[in-house]
Amino acid sequence: MKQKNSISRAVMILEILGKRKMGFSELYRILLIPKATLHRILKILIDTGMVRYIKEERKYHLGYKILSLASEILNNLPLREIANSYMKQLCEKTKETVELAIPDGKAILYIDKRESSESIRLFAQIGSRYETIHASAPGKIILAFSEDKEILEKIPLKKITDYTITDISELRREIEKIRKRGWAFDNQEARVGVRRIAAPIFDFKGNLAGIIGIAGPSFRIKKEKIKKFGELVKNIAESISKELGYTKKEGVKW
Amino acid sequence: MKQKNSISRAVMILEILGKRKMGFSELYRILLIPKATLHRILKILIDTGMVRYIKEERKYHLGYKILSLASEILNNLPLREIANSYMKQLCEKTKETVELAIPDGKAILYIDKRESSESIRLFAQIGSRYETIHASAPGKIILAFSEDKEILEKIPLKKITDYTITDISELRREIEKIRKRGWAFDNQEARVGVRRIAAPIFDFKGNLAGIIGIAGPSFRIKKEKIKKFGELVKNIAESISKELGYTKKEGVKW
DNA sequence: TTTTTTTGTTTCATATTTAGAACTTTGTTT
DNA sequence: AAACAAAGTTCTAAATATGAAACAAAAAAA
């Protein structure tokens, strides 16, 4: 813990309370902020609605103010609005869960989803953030199309499942393939039993603005479907890019 | 606005930026916080990820940290709701009191219950917290499946009833057995006359998210029922885990 | 280009917050 | 009911943040 200013401390408290609700003493033991100070900060956070105190449990929770702020963010993301009808379309065509994400530095942030109506369907949580971008199709899209060309060198290649690619050379070849064909695939690399297909969305400057993809159980996303789905996702992503003002630069040479 | 402390001001900034992204001057005109101070607060908020500065637009916007905090809240809410129908099911099948609990550090917290319709039934109190996790089936589930692998070393093995296991080696063997078969049992170890059976619920990260179990008088929960109930509770717990997004990892948990 | 507006920085006396300890209250466990 | 643990309060000198104004830099406008 470096920062001593109260705002940094307040955010640290929120991060910890995000993991689970917590009593004062536990919070105190983790943060090592003096009792009187911690009390005062918690009081302000409760007053502002950022933290909720559940008296019966004597525990502090994240407050619902955070949920409403988050919904403001989601409401103000134009990508979400534009992608909406395309996501519906993609979901109907594939019968799988459709996910919309944006790059957030070296991480991926899921900003929307449309769940498959199938009884066996994938759980996706809006707002979740994953730093394991080497291990999922949407993540590999970031690696392949990020403005930061050295991004691959900056992330740890953690083994998440038995299928996760942790060899950097193999990953480089994979990324090269993704760049050429315009869509990515992963076979249970982030989660056992889950296969994903994803494609990049570009803004008017040609920068990666988002990732759209589908995710489903490996028994349903079979080999013969992958290429078909890949092209479908890619085409939908291109349509969204077009609405964002992107005009394809490469390959249109005259 | 009355508050002058920086946390309140920071939250005010977040609320205003929630409406729309904004340049410095506009924010300054609205808040009337001195320029230097406003700059300082914004800098801290950017450092913590709560605010994002879009350089090309020269505008401040809510940061994605808020989205991930919000997803934590959402992640922490659904257990009770999801478990509800399964608790009903379990109660109907066993005719015993069904308990839903969550791990709370080195303690167990009961967050829901469904009482047996039998006239002689166990009284369970929502919100009660027990630090005696070595002495009950749900508590042993925590010992067996907690993220904290050294948890057993950190708790006092108090003798609560004549049946309570207070020998750490014996408890270790018991925990190993629980890990293998996927459910726990206790014979009057926390309360004389009461037997419990419990199984772990895992979230999408594979962490212990809750414990579901049954509790009943020892004269009714007889030897021949224990194994059958154990498998039943385990199966129900697995169903709930699945709804929380957990996909069983090969050979990891049991 | 030069001017104007907006944004960001520096200074420093003053105001506020911090932190450690002792203490009170409240709830829990035995 | 007694013992204990957790939560919250109060007190201070010392540490830190604040804010007014002057300054500096960067965009936008003329």
Coordinates of C-alpha atoms (C1' of nucleotides) in Angstrom, one line a residue:
Chain A
M1 CA 0.0 0.0 0.0
K2 CA 1.7 3.2 -1.2
Q3 CA -0.9 5.9 -1.5
K4 CA -1.9 7.7 1.7
N5 CA -4.5 10.0 0.2
S6 CA -8.0 9.2 1.2
I7 CA -9.4 8.8 -2.3
S8 CA -6.9 6.1 -3.1
R9 CA -7.7 4.4 0.2
A10 CA -11.4 4.7 -0.5
V11 CA -10.9 2.9 -3.9
M12 CA -8.8 0.2 -2.2
I13 CA -11.7 -0.4 0.2
L14 CA -14.1 -0.7 -2.7
E15 CA -11.8 -3.2 -4.4
I16 CA -11.6 -5.3 -1.3
L17 CA -15.3 -5.1 -0.6
G18 CA -15.8 -6.2 -4.3
K19 CA -14.3 -9.6 -3.4
R20 CA -16.7 -10.2 -0.6
K21 CA -18.6 -8.4 2.1
M22 CA -16.5 -7.8 5.1
G23 CA -16.5 -6.7 8.7
F24 CA -14.6 -3.8 10.1
S25 CA -11.8 -5.8 11.7
E26 CA -11.0 -7.9 8.6
L27 CA -10.9 -4.8 6.5
Y28 CA -8.7 -3.2 9.1
R29 CA -6.3 -6.2 9.1
I30 CA -6.0 -6.2 5.4
L31 CA -5.5 -2.5 4.8
L32 CA -3.6 -1.5 8.0
I33 CA -5.3 1.9 7.8
P34 CA -5.6 3.3 11.4
K35 CA -8.9 2.4 12.9
A36 CA -10.1 6.0 13.3
T37 CA -9.2 6.8 9.7
L38 CA -10.8 3.7 8.3
H39 CA -14.0 4.4 10.2
R40 CA -14.1 7.9 8.8
I41 CA -13.5 6.8 5.3
L42 CA -16.1 4.1 5.6
K43 CA -18.6 6.6 7.0
I44 CA -18.1 8.9 4.0
L45 CA -18.4 6.0 1.6
I46 CA -21.6 5.0 3.2
D47 CA -22.9 8.6 3.1
T48 CA -22.2 8.7 -0.6
G49 CA -23.8 5.3 -1.3
M50 CA -20.6 3.7 -2.5
V51 CA -20.6 1.3 0.4
R52 CA -23.5 -0.4 2.1
Y53 CA -23.4 -1.4 5.8
I54 CA -25.5 -4.4 6.7
K55 CA -26.1 -4.0 10.3
E56 CA -27.4 -7.5 11.0
E57 CA -24.2 -8.9 9.6
R58 CA -22.0 -6.1 10.8
K59 CA -20.4 -6.1 7.4
Y60 CA -19.6 -3.6 4.7
H61 CA -20.7 -4.3 1.1
L62 CA -20.3 -2.4 -2.1
G63 CA -23.1 0.0 -2.5
Y64 CA -25.6 0.2 -5.2
K65 CA -24.3 3.6 -6.3
I66 CA -21.6 1.6 -8.1
L67 CA -24.2 -0.3 -10.1
S68 CA -25.9 2.9 -11.2
L69 CA -22.6 4.4 -12.2
A70 CA -21.8 1.3 -14.1
S71 CA -25.1 1.4 -15.9
E72 CA -24.3 5.0 -16.9
I73 CA -21.0 3.8 -18.4
L74 CA -22.8 1.1 -20.4
N75 CA -25.5 3.6 -21.5
N76 CA -22.9 5.9 -22.8
L77 CA -21.0 3.4 -24.8
P78 CA -22.1 4.0 -28.4
L79 CA -20.5 0.6 -29.4
R80 CA -23.1 -1.2 -27.3
E81 CA -26.0 0.5 -28.9
I82 CA -24.7 0.0 -32.4
A83 CA -23.8 -3.6 -31.8
N84 CA -27.1 -4.5 -30.3
S85 CA -29.1 -5.5 -33.3
Y86 CA -26.1 -7.3 -34.8
M87 CA -25.8 -9.3 -31.6
K88 CA -29.4 -10.3 -31.8
Q89 CA -28.9 -11.4 -35.3
L90 CA -25.8 -13.4 -34.5
C91 CA -27.5 -15.1 -31.6
E92 CA -30.4 -16.1 -33.7
K93 CA -28.2 -17.5 -36.4
T94 CA -25.8 -19.4 -34.1
K95 CA -28.1 -20.2 -31.2
E96 CA -25.1 -19.5 -29.0
T97 CA -24.3 -16.9 -26.4
V98 CA -23.0 -13.7 -28.0
E99 CA -20.5 -11.6 -26.2
L100 CA -19.4 -8.0 -26.8
A101 CA -16.1 -6.8 -25.2
I102 CA -13.7 -3.9 -25.4
P103 CA -9.9 -3.9 -24.9
D104 CA -8.9 -2.3 -21.6
G105 CA -5.1 -2.1 -21.6
K106 CA -3.8 -5.6 -21.3
A107 CA -7.1 -6.9 -20.3
I108 CA -10.5 -7.6 -21.8
L109 CA -13.7 -6.1 -20.5
Y110 CA -17.1 -7.7 -21.3
I111 CA -19.7 -5.0 -21.9
D112 CA -22.7 -6.8 -23.3
K113 CA -24.0 -10.3 -23.9
R114 CA -27.0 -12.0 -25.4
E115 CA -27.7 -15.4 -24.0
S116 CA -28.5 -18.4 -25.9
S117 CA -32.0 -19.8 -25.4
E118 CA -30.6 -23.3 -25.3
S119 CA -31.0 -24.9 -21.8
I120 CA -27.2 -25.5 -21.7
R121 CA -25.8 -22.1 -22.1
L122 CA -22.7 -20.2 -21.1
F123 CA -22.6 -17.9 -18.2
A124 CA -21.3 -14.5 -19.1
Q125 CA -21.1 -11.5 -16.7
I126 CA -21.3 -8.0 -18.0
G127 CA -18.5 -5.9 -16.4
S128 CA -16.2 -8.7 -15.9
R129 CA -12.6 -8.1 -16.7
Y130 CA -10.0 -10.7 -17.6
E131 CA -6.2 -10.3 -17.9
T132 CA -5.8 -13.7 -19.5
I133 CA -6.0 -12.4 -23.1
H134 CA -3.8 -15.2 -24.5
A135 CA -6.3 -17.8 -23.6
S136 CA -9.6 -16.9 -25.3
A137 CA -10.7 -16.0 -28.8
P138 CA -11.7 -12.5 -27.8
G139 CA -8.4 -12.0 -26.0
K140 CA -6.4 -13.2 -29.0
I141 CA -8.2 -10.6 -31.1
I142 CA -6.7 -8.0 -28.8
L143 CA -3.2 -9.6 -29.3
A144 CA -3.7 -9.6 -33.0
F145 CA -5.1 -6.1 -33.6
S146 CA -4.1 -3.9 -30.7
E147 CA -2.4 -0.6 -31.4
D148 CA 0.3 -1.8 -29.0
K149 CA 2.3 -4.1 -31.2
E150 CA 4.5 -5.4 -28.3
I151 CA 1.5 -6.4 -26.2
L152 CA 2.3 -10.1 -26.5
E153 CA 5.6 -9.5 -24.8
K154 CA 4.0 -7.7 -21.9
I155 CA 1.6 -10.3 -20.7
P156 CA 2.2 -13.5 -18.7
L157 CA 1.2 -16.6 -20.5
K158 CA -0.4 -18.3 -17.6
K159 CA -1.7 -21.9 -18.1
I160 CA -5.4 -21.8 -17.3
T161 CA -6.6 -25.1 -18.7
D162 CA -4.8 -28.0 -20.2
Y163 CA -5.6 -26.5 -23.6
T164 CA -4.1 -23.0 -22.9
I165 CA -1.3 -22.1 -25.3
T166 CA 1.6 -20.9 -23.2
D167 CA 4.3 -21.2 -25.9
I168 CA 5.0 -17.7 -27.3
S169 CA 6.1 -18.9 -30.7
E170 CA 3.0 -21.0 -31.1
L171 CA 0.9 -18.0 -30.0
R172 CA 2.7 -15.8 -32.5
R173 CA 1.8 -18.2 -35.4
E174 CA -1.7 -18.3 -34.1
I175 CA -1.9 -14.5 -34.0
E176 CA -0.5 -14.3 -37.6
K177 CA -3.2 -16.7 -38.7
I178 CA -5.9 -14.6 -37.0
R179 CA -4.6 -11.4 -38.7
K180 CA -4.9 -13.1 -42.1
R181 CA -8.3 -14.6 -41.8
G182 CA -9.9 -12.0 -39.6
W183 CA -11.3 -14.1 -36.8
A184 CA -10.1 -16.1 -33.8
F185 CA -11.0 -19.4 -32.2
D186 CA -10.2 -21.0 -28.9
N187 CA -10.8 -24.6 -27.8
Q188 CA -11.3 -24.6 -24.0
E189 CA -8.2 -22.5 -23.6
A190 CA -9.8 -20.2 -21.0
R191 CA -12.4 -22.6 -19.7
V192 CA -12.8 -26.3 -20.0
G193 CA -15.8 -27.2 -22.1
V194 CA -16.1 -23.8 -23.7
R195 CA -15.2 -22.9 -27.3
R196 CA -15.2 -19.3 -28.5
I197 CA -15.1 -17.6 -31.9
A198 CA -14.4 -13.8 -32.1
A199 CA -13.7 -11.0 -34.6
P200 CA -12.4 -7.4 -34.3
I201 CA -14.5 -4.2 -34.5
F202 CA -12.6 -1.1 -35.7
D203 CA -13.4 2.5 -35.3
F204 CA -13.0 5.3 -37.9
K205 CA -9.3 5.6 -37.1
G206 CA -8.8 2.0 -37.7
N207 CA -8.1 1.2 -34.1
L208 CA -9.5 -1.8 -32.3
A209 CA -12.7 -0.6 -30.8
G210 CA -14.3 -3.8 -29.6
I211 CA -14.6 -7.6 -30.0
I212 CA -17.7 -9.5 -30.9
G213 CA -17.9 -13.2 -30.5
I214 CA -19.8 -16.3 -29.7
A215 CA -19.2 -18.8 -26.9
G216 CA -20.7 -22.2 -26.4
P217 CA -20.1 -25.7 -25.1
S218 CA -17.5 -27.6 -27.0
F219 CA -19.9 -30.4 -27.7
R220 CA -22.1 -28.1 -29.7
I221 CA -19.4 -25.9 -31.4
K222 CA -18.1 -28.7 -33.5
K223 CA -15.4 -28.7 -36.2
E224 CA -17.7 -28.4 -39.1
K225 CA -19.4 -25.3 -37.6
I226 CA -16.2 -23.4 -36.7
K227 CA -15.3 -22.0 -40.1
K228 CA -18.8 -21.1 -40.9
F229 CA -19.3 -19.4 -37.6
G230 CA -15.9 -17.7 -38.0
E231 CA -16.9 -16.1 -41.3
L232 CA -20.3 -15.1 -39.9
V233 CA -18.8 -13.4 -36.9
K234 CA -16.2 -11.7 -39.0
N235 CA -18.9 -10.3 -41.4
I236 CA -21.0 -9.1 -38.5
A237 CA -18.0 -7.4 -37.0
E238 CA -17.2 -5.7 -40.3
S239 CA -20.8 -4.4 -40.5
I240 CA -20.4 -2.9 -37.0
S241 CA -17.0 -1.4 -37.9
K242 CA -18.7 0.2 -41.0
E243 CA -21.3 1.9 -38.7
L244 CA -18.4 3.2 -36.6
G245 CA -17.0 4.9 -39.7
Y246 CA -14.3 2.4 -40.5
T247 CA -13.3 2.0 -44.1
K248 CA -11.2 -1.0 -44.8
K249 CA -7.7 0.0 -45.9
E250 CA -5.9 -3.1 -46.7
G251 CA -6.8 -5.2 -49.7
V252 CA -8.6 -2.4 -51.6
K253 CA -5.8 -1.3 -53.8
W254 CA -6.4 0.5 -57.0
Chain B
M1 CA -23.0 20.6 -2.0
K2 CA -21.7 20.9 1.5
Q3 CA -19.0 18.3 1.9
K4 CA -15.5 19.4 1.5
N5 CA -13.7 16.1 2.0
S6 CA -12.0 14.8 -1.0
I7 CA -13.8 11.4 -1.1
S8 CA -17.2 13.1 -1.3
R9 CA -15.9 15.4 -3.9
A10 CA -14.5 12.4 -5.8
V11 CA -17.9 10.7 -5.7
M12 CA -19.5 14.0 -6.9
I13 CA -17.2 14.0 -9.8
L14 CA -18.1 10.4 -10.6
E15 CA -21.8 11.2 -10.5
I16 CA -21.4 14.1 -12.9
L17 CA -19.1 12.2 -15.3
G18 CA -21.8 9.5 -15.2
K19 CA -24.2 11.8 -17.1
R20 CA -21.7 12.4 -19.8
K21 CA -18.0 12.8 -20.5
M22 CA -16.8 16.3 -19.8
G23 CA -13.9 18.6 -20.2
F24 CA -12.1 20.3 -17.2
S25 CA -13.7 23.7 -17.5
E26 CA -17.2 22.4 -17.5
L27 CA -16.6 20.2 -14.5
Y28 CA -15.0 23.2 -12.8
R29 CA -18.0 25.4 -13.5
I30 CA -20.4 22.8 -12.2
L31 CA -18.5 21.8 -9.0
L32 CA -16.8 25.1 -8.1
I33 CA -13.9 23.1 -6.6
P34 CA -10.7 25.2 -6.8
K35 CA -8.8 24.4 -10.0
A36 CA -5.7 23.0 -8.3
T37 CA -7.8 20.8 -6.1
L38 CA -10.0 19.5 -8.9
H39 CA -6.9 18.7 -10.9
R40 CA -5.4 16.8 -8.0
I41 CA -8.6 14.8 -7.3
L42 CA -8.9 13.9 -11.0
K43 CA -5.3 12.8 -11.2
I44 CA -5.9 10.4 -8.2
L45 CA -9.1 9.1 -9.8
I46 CA -7.3 8.4 -13.1
D47 CA -4.5 6.6 -11.2
T48 CA -7.0 4.4 -9.5
G49 CA -8.9 3.6 -12.7
M50 CA -12.1 5.2 -11.5
V51 CA -11.8 7.9 -14.2
R52 CA -10.5 7.7 -17.7
Y53 CA -9.0 10.7 -19.6
I54 CA -9.5 10.7 -23.3
K55 CA -6.6 12.7 -24.6
E56 CA -7.9 13.2 -28.1
E57 CA -11.1 14.6 -26.8
R58 CA -9.6 16.3 -23.8
K59 CA -12.5 14.9 -21.8
Y60 CA -12.9 12.9 -18.6
H61 CA -15.1 9.9 -18.4
L62 CA -15.9 7.2 -15.9
G63 CA -13.3 4.5 -15.8
Y64 CA -13.8 0.8 -16.3
K65 CA -12.8 0.0 -12.7
I66 CA -16.4 0.9 -11.9
L67 CA -17.7 -1.7 -14.3
S68 CA -15.6 -4.4 -12.8
L69 CA -16.7 -3.4 -9.3
A70 CA -20.3 -3.6 -10.4
S71 CA -19.7 -7.0 -11.8
E72 CA -18.4 -8.0 -8.4
I73 CA -21.7 -6.9 -6.9
L74 CA -23.6 -8.9 -9.4
N75 CA -21.4 -11.9 -8.8
N76 CA -22.1 -11.7 -5.1
L77 CA -25.9 -11.5 -5.4
P78 CA -27.2 -14.5 -7.3
L79 CA -26.4 -17.4 -5.0
R80 CA -29.5 -17.1 -2.9
E81 CA -31.8 -16.7 -5.8
I82 CA -30.3 -19.5 -7.8
A83 CA -30.2 -21.8 -4.9
N84 CA -33.8 -21.2 -4.0
S85 CA -35.5 -23.8 -6.2
Y86 CA -32.9 -26.4 -5.5
M87 CA -33.4 -25.9 -1.7
K88 CA -37.1 -26.5 -2.3
Q89 CA -36.3 -29.6 -4.2
L90 CA -33.9 -30.9 -1.6
C91 CA -36.3 -30.2 1.2
E92 CA -39.1 -32.1 -0.5
K93 CA -36.9 -35.1 -1.2
T94 CA -35.3 -35.3 2.3
K95 CA -38.1 -33.8 4.5
E96 CA -35.3 -32.2 6.5
T97 CA -34.3 -28.6 7.1
V98 CA -32.2 -27.3 4.3
E99 CA -29.5 -24.7 5.0
L100 CA -27.6 -22.4 2.7
A101 CA -24.4 -20.8 4.0
I102 CA -21.5 -18.9 2.7
P103 CA -17.9 -18.9 3.9
D104 CA -17.0 -15.8 5.8
G105 CA -13.3 -16.0 6.4
K106 CA -12.7 -18.5 9.1
A107 CA -16.5 -18.7 9.9
I108 CA -19.6 -19.8 8.3
L109 CA -22.6 -17.6 7.7
Y110 CA -26.1 -18.9 7.1
I111 CA -27.8 -17.0 4.4
D112 CA -30.9 -19.0 3.8
K113 CA -32.9 -21.9 5.0
R114 CA -35.9 -24.0 4.2
E115 CA -37.5 -25.7 7.1
S116 CA -38.6 -29.2 7.2
S117 CA -42.3 -29.7 7.3
E118 CA -41.8 -32.5 9.9
S119 CA -43.0 -31.6 13.3
I120 CA -39.7 -32.3 14.9
R121 CA -37.3 -30.3 12.9
L122 CA -34.2 -28.3 13.3
F123 CA -34.3 -24.6 14.0
A124 CA -32.0 -22.7 11.7
Q125 CA -31.5 -18.9 11.9
I126 CA -30.7 -16.9 8.9
G127 CA -27.8 -14.6 9.5
S128 CA -26.2 -16.6 12.2
R129 CA -22.5 -16.9 12.1
Y130 CA -20.4 -19.7 13.6
E131 CA -16.7 -19.8 14.0
T132 CA -16.7 -23.5 14.8
I133 CA -16.1 -24.7 11.3
H134 CA -14.3 -27.8 12.4
A135 CA -17.4 -29.0 14.1
S136 CA -20.2 -29.2 11.5
A137 CA -20.6 -30.6 8.1
P138 CA -21.0 -27.2 6.4
G139 CA -17.9 -26.0 8.3
K140 CA -15.9 -29.0 7.2
I141 CA -16.8 -28.2 3.7
I142 CA -15.1 -24.8 4.2
L143 CA -12.0 -26.5 5.6
A144 CA -12.0 -28.9 2.6
F145 CA -12.6 -26.5 -0.2
S146 CA -11.5 -23.1 1.0
E147 CA -9.1 -21.1 -1.2
D148 CA -7.1 -20.7 2.0
K149 CA -5.2 -24.0 2.1
E150 CA -3.9 -23.3 5.5
I151 CA -7.2 -22.5 7.0
L152 CA -7.2 -25.6 9.3
E153 CA -4.0 -24.3 10.9
K154 CA -5.6 -21.0 11.7
I155 CA -8.6 -22.0 13.6
P156 CA -8.9 -23.2 17.2
L157 CA -10.3 -26.7 17.5
K158 CA -12.6 -26.1 20.4
K159 CA -14.5 -28.9 21.9
I160 CA -18.2 -28.1 21.6
T161 CA -19.9 -31.4 22.2
D162 CA -18.6 -34.8 23.3
Y163 CA -18.5 -35.7 19.6
T164 CA -16.5 -32.7 18.4
I165 CA -13.3 -33.7 16.6
T166 CA -10.4 -31.7 18.2
D167 CA -7.5 -33.8 17.0
I168 CA -6.0 -32.1 13.9
S169 CA -4.7 -35.3 12.3
E170 CA -8.1 -36.9 12.6
L171 CA -9.6 -33.7 11.1
R172 CA -7.1 -33.8 8.2
R173 CA -8.1 -37.3 7.4
E174 CA -11.8 -36.4 7.6
I175 CA -11.2 -33.4 5.2
E176 CA -9.3 -35.6 2.8
K177 CA -12.3 -38.0 2.7
I178 CA -14.6 -35.1 2.1
R179 CA -12.6 -33.8 -0.8
K180 CA -12.7 -37.2 -2.4
R181 CA -16.3 -38.0 -2.1
G182 CA -17.6 -34.4 -2.4
W183 CA -19.8 -34.1 0.6
A184 CA -19.4 -33.8 4.4
F185 CA -21.2 -35.3 7.4
D186 CA -21.2 -34.5 11.1
N187 CA -22.6 -36.5 13.9
Q188 CA -23.6 -34.2 16.7
E189 CA -20.2 -32.5 16.6
A190 CA -21.7 -29.0 16.8
R191 CA -24.9 -29.7 18.6
V192 CA -26.0 -32.8 20.5
G193 CA -28.9 -34.5 18.8
V194 CA -28.2 -33.0 15.4
R195 CA -26.7 -34.5 12.3
R196 CA -25.8 -32.6 9.2
I197 CA -24.8 -33.4 5.6
A198 CA -23.4 -30.7 3.4
A199 CA -21.8 -30.2 0.0
P200 CA -19.8 -27.3 -1.7
I201 CA -21.1 -24.8 -4.2
F202 CA -18.4 -23.4 -6.5
D203 CA -18.6 -20.2 -8.6
F204 CA -17.3 -19.7 -12.1
K205 CA -13.8 -19.2 -10.9
G206 CA -13.9 -22.5 -9.1
N207 CA -13.9 -20.9 -5.7
L208 CA -16.1 -22.0 -2.9
A209 CA -19.2 -19.8 -3.1
G210 CA -21.5 -21.4 -0.7
I211 CA -22.5 -24.5 1.2
I212 CA -25.8 -26.3 0.9
G213 CA -26.8 -28.9 3.3
I214 CA -29.5 -30.6 5.4
A215 CA -29.8 -30.8 9.2
G216 CA -32.0 -33.0 11.2
P217 CA -32.4 -34.9 14.4
S218 CA -30.0 -37.9 14.8
F219 CA -32.8 -40.3 15.3
R220 CA -34.1 -39.6 11.9
I221 CA -30.9 -39.2 9.9
K222 CA -29.9 -42.8 10.3
K223 CA -26.9 -44.6 8.9
E224 CA -28.7 -46.1 5.9
K225 CA -29.8 -42.6 4.8
I226 CA -26.5 -40.8 5.2
K227 CA -24.8 -42.0 2.0
K228 CA -28.0 -41.5 -0.1
F229 CA -28.5 -38.0 1.3
G230 CA -24.8 -37.2 0.8
E231 CA -25.0 -38.0 -2.9
L232 CA -28.2 -36.1 -3.2
V233 CA -26.9 -33.0 -1.6
K234 CA -23.7 -33.3 -3.7
N235 CA -25.7 -33.5 -6.9
I236 CA -27.9 -30.5 -6.0
A237 CA -24.8 -28.5 -5.0
E238 CA -23.2 -29.4 -8.4
S239 CA -26.3 -28.2 -10.2
I240 CA -26.1 -24.9 -8.4
S241 CA -22.4 -24.6 -9.1
K242 CA -23.2 -25.1 -12.8
E243 CA -25.7 -22.3 -12.7
L244 CA -23.0 -20.1 -11.1
G245 CA -20.9 -20.8 -14.2
Y246 CA -18.6 -23.4 -12.6
T247 CA -17.3 -26.1 -15.0
K248 CA -15.7 -29.0 -13.2
K249 CA -12.0 -29.1 -13.7
E250 CA -10.5 -32.4 -14.5
G251 CA -9.4 -34.1 -11.4
V252 CA -9.0 -30.9 -9.4
K253 CA -11.7 -30.9 -6.8
W254 CA -12.7 -34.5 -6.6
Chain C
dT1 C1' 0.9 34.2 -37.8
dT2 C1' -1.0 36.2 -33.2
dT3 C1' -4.6 36.3 -29.8
dT4 C1' -7.8 34.0 -26.9
dT5 C1' -9.5 30.1 -24.4
dT6 C1' -8.7 26.1 -22.1
dT7 C1' -6.0 23.2 -19.4
dG8 C1' -2.5 22.1 -16.2
dT9 C1' 1.3 23.6 -12.6
dT10 C1' 3.5 25.8 -8.8
dT11 C1' 3.8 28.2 -4.4
dC12 C1' 2.8 28.5 0.4
dA13 C1' 0.0 30.1 4.4
dT14 C1' -4.0 28.0 6.2
dA15 C1' -7.4 24.3 7.0
dT16 C1' -8.2 19.6 7.3
dT17 C1' -7.0 14.9 7.8
dT18 C1' -4.3 11.5 9.9
dA19 C1' -2.8 8.2 13.2
dG20 C1' -1.9 6.3 17.7
dA21 C1' -3.6 5.4 22.0
dA22 C1' -6.9 5.1 25.4
dC23 C1' -11.6 4.3 26.0
dT24 C1' -16.7 3.0 25.3
dT25 C1' -20.1 0.4 23.4
dT26 C1' -21.9 -3.6 21.4
dG27 C1' -22.3 -8.1 20.3
dT28 C1' -20.5 -13.1 20.8
dT29 C1' -18.9 -17.1 23.1
dT30 C1' -18.6 -20.0 26.8
Chain D
dA1 C1' -23.4 -14.1 33.8
dA2 C1' -18.7 -13.6 32.9
dA3 C1' -15.1 -13.2 29.6
dC4 C1' -14.0 -12.0 25.2
dA5 C1' -13.8 -10.0 20.7
dA6 C1' -15.3 -6.7 17.5
dA7 C1' -16.9 -2.1 16.4
dG8 C1' -16.8 2.5 17.0
dT9 C1' -15.4 7.1 19.5
dT10 C1' -12.5 10.7 21.3
dC11 C1' -8.3 12.9 22.1
dT12 C1' -4.1 15.2 20.3
dA13 C1' 0.4 16.7 17.7
dA14 C1' 2.0 15.8 13.3
dA15 C1' 1.3 15.0 8.5
dT16 C1' -1.2 16.2 4.5
dA17 C1' -4.5 18.5 1.6
dT18 C1' -6.5 22.7 0.3
dG19 C1' -7.1 26.9 -2.3
dA20 C1' -6.0 31.7 -4.1
dA21 C1' -3.3 33.6 -7.3
dA22 C1' 0.2 33.8 -10.5
dC23 C1' 2.4 31.2 -14.0
dA24 C1' 2.9 28.0 -18.0
dA25 C1' 1.6 25.2 -21.7
dA26 C1' -1.4 23.6 -25.3
dA27 C1' -5.3 24.0 -28.4
dA28 C1' -8.5 26.6 -30.8
dA29 C1' -9.8 30.8 -32.9
dA30 C1' -9.0 35.1 -35.3

